[in-house]
GROMACS .gro file of C-alpha atoms in nm:
model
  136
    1UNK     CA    1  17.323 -10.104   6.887
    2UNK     CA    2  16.993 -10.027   6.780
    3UNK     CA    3  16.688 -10.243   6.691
    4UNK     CA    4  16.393 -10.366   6.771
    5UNK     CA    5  16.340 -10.673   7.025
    6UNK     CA    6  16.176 -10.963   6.771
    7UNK     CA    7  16.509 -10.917   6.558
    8UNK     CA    8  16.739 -10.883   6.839
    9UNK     CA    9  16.660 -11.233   6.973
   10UNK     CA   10  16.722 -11.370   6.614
   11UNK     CA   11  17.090 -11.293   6.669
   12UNK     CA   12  17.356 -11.571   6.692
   13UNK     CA   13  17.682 -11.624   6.863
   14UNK     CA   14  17.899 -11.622   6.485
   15UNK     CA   15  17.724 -11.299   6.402
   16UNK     CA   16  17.862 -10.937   6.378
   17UNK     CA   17  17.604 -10.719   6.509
   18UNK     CA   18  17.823 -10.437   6.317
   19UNK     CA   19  17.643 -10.621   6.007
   20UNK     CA   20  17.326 -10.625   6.131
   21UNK     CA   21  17.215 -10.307   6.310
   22UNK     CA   22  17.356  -9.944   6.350
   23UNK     CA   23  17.637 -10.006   6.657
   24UNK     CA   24  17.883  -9.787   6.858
   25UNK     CA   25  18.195  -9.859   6.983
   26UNK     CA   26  18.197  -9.817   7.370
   27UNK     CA   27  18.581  -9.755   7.385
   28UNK     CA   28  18.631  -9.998   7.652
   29UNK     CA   29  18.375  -9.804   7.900
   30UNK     CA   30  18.246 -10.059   8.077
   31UNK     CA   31  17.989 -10.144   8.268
   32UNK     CA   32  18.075 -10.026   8.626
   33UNK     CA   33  18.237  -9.730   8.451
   34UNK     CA   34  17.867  -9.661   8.214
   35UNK     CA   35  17.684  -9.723   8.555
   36UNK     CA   36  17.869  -9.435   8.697
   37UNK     CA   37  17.713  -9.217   8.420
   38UNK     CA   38  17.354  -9.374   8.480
   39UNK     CA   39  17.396  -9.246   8.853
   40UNK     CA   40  17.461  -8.929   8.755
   41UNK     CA   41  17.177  -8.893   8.500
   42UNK     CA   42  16.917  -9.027   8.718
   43UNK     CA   43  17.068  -8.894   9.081
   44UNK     CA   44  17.050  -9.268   9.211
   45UNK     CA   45  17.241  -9.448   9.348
   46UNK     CA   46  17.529  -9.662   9.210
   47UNK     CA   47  17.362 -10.021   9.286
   48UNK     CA   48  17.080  -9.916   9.138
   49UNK     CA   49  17.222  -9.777   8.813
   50UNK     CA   50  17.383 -10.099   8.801
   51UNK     CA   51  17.068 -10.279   8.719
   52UNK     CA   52  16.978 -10.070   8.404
   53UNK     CA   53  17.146 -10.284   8.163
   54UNK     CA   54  16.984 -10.592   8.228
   55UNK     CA   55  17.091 -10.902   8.079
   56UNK     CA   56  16.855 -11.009   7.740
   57UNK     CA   57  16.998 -11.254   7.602
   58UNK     CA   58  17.282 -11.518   7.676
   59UNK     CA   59  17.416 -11.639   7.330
   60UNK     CA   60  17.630 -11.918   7.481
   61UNK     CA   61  17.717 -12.007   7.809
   62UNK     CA   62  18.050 -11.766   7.830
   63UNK     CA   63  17.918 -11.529   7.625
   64UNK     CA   64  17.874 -11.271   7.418
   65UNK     CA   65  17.568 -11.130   7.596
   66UNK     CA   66  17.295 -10.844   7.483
   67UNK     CA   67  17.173 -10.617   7.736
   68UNK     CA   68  16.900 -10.397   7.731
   69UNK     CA   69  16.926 -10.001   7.821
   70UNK     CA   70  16.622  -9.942   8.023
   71UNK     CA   71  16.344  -9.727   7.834
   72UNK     CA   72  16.321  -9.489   8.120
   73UNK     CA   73  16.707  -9.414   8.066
   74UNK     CA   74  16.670  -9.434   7.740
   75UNK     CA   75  16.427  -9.179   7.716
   76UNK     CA   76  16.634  -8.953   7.947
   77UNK     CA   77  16.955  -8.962   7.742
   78UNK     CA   78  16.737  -8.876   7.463
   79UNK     CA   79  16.632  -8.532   7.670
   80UNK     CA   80  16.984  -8.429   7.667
   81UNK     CA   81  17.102  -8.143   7.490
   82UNK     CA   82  17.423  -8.056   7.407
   83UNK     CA   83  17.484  -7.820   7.736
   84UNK     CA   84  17.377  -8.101   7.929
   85UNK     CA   85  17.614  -8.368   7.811
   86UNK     CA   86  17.929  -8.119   7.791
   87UNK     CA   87  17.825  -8.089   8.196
   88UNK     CA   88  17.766  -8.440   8.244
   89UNK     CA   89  18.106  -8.560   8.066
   90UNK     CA   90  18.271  -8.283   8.349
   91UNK     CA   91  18.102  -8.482   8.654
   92UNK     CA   92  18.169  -8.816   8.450
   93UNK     CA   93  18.557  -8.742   8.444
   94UNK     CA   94  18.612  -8.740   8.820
   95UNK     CA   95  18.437  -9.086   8.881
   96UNK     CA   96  18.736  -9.330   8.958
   97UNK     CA   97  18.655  -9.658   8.653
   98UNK     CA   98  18.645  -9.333   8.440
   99UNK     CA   99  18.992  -9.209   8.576
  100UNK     CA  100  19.092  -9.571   8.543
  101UNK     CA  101  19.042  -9.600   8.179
  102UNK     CA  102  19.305  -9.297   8.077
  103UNK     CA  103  19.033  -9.152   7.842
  104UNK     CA  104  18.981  -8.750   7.777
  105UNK     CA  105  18.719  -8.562   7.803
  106UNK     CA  106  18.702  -8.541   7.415
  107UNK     CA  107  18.672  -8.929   7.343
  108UNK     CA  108  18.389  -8.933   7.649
  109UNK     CA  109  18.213  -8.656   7.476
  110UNK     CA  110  18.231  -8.821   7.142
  111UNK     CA  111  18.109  -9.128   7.314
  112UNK     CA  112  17.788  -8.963   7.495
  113UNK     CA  113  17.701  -8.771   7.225
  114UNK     CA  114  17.686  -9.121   7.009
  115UNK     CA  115  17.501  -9.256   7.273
  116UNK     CA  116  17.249  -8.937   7.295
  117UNK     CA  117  17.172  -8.960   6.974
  118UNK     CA  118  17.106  -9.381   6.945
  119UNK     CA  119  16.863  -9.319   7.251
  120UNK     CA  120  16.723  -8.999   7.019
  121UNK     CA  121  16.656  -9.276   6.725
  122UNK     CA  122  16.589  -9.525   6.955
  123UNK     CA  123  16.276  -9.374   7.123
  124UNK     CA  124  16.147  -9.192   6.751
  125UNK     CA  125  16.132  -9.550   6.627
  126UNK     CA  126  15.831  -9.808   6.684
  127UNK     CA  127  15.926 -10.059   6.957
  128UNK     CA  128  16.348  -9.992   6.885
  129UNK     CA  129  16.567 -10.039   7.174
  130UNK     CA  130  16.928  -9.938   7.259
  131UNK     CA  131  17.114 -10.249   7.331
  132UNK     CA  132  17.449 -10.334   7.447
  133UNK     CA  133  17.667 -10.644   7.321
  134UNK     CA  134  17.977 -10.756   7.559
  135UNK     CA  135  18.207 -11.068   7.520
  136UNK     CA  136  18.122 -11.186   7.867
   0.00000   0.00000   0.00000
């Protein structure tokens, strides 16, 4: 989702974000699987790409959660062109969680092109943020 960080923390447990702020559906790419992407954008390793969705906010004690996609990631998903992600979505396909997860090429491309173009909002906007919402 996309918003900016004073009305992010104003969110509650019983809320949709789906009713509050322009949101994506991650298809069930999760985060080991989204880290795998990360390490091929930035050319680092795994661990490391691990840590760019850090943890914001803790609605309740199981959960959900909002995480934060690190500006500097942000800002280079928002470089990509579409060359670049057709490319990336190639390398992205032969990572194992991806493998795992039985989805094509088509629905990852769909899926980083979404994401492309949050991060392109995301960093034209004053203070907005791409976040991520998971149940746990």
């Amino acid at each position: 989702m996309i918003g900016h960080p004073s009305r992010i923390e104003e969110v509650t447990a019983d809320e949709n974000p789906v009713d509050l702020f322009p949101c994506m559906n991650t298809l069930g790419i999760h985060v080991e699987a989204r880290a795998q992407l990360y390490s091929l954008l930035t050319g680092g390793f795994l661990d490391d790409a691990m840590q760019l969705e850090p943890m914001m906010q803790q609605l309740t004690e199981d959960g959900p959660n909002i995480h934060l996609l690190d500006s500097s990631l942000t800002r280079q998903l928002a470089d990509r062109d579409e060359d670049d992600i057709e490319e990336l979505v190639g390398l992205w396909l032969e990572c194992e969680p991806i493998e795992a997860l039985e989805l094509d090429g088509e629905d990852l491309s769909d899926f980083l092109f979404q994401l492309v173009h949050f991060c392109k909002t995301a960093t034209q906007g004053d203070g907005l943020g791409v976040y991520l919402y998971s149940d746990g």
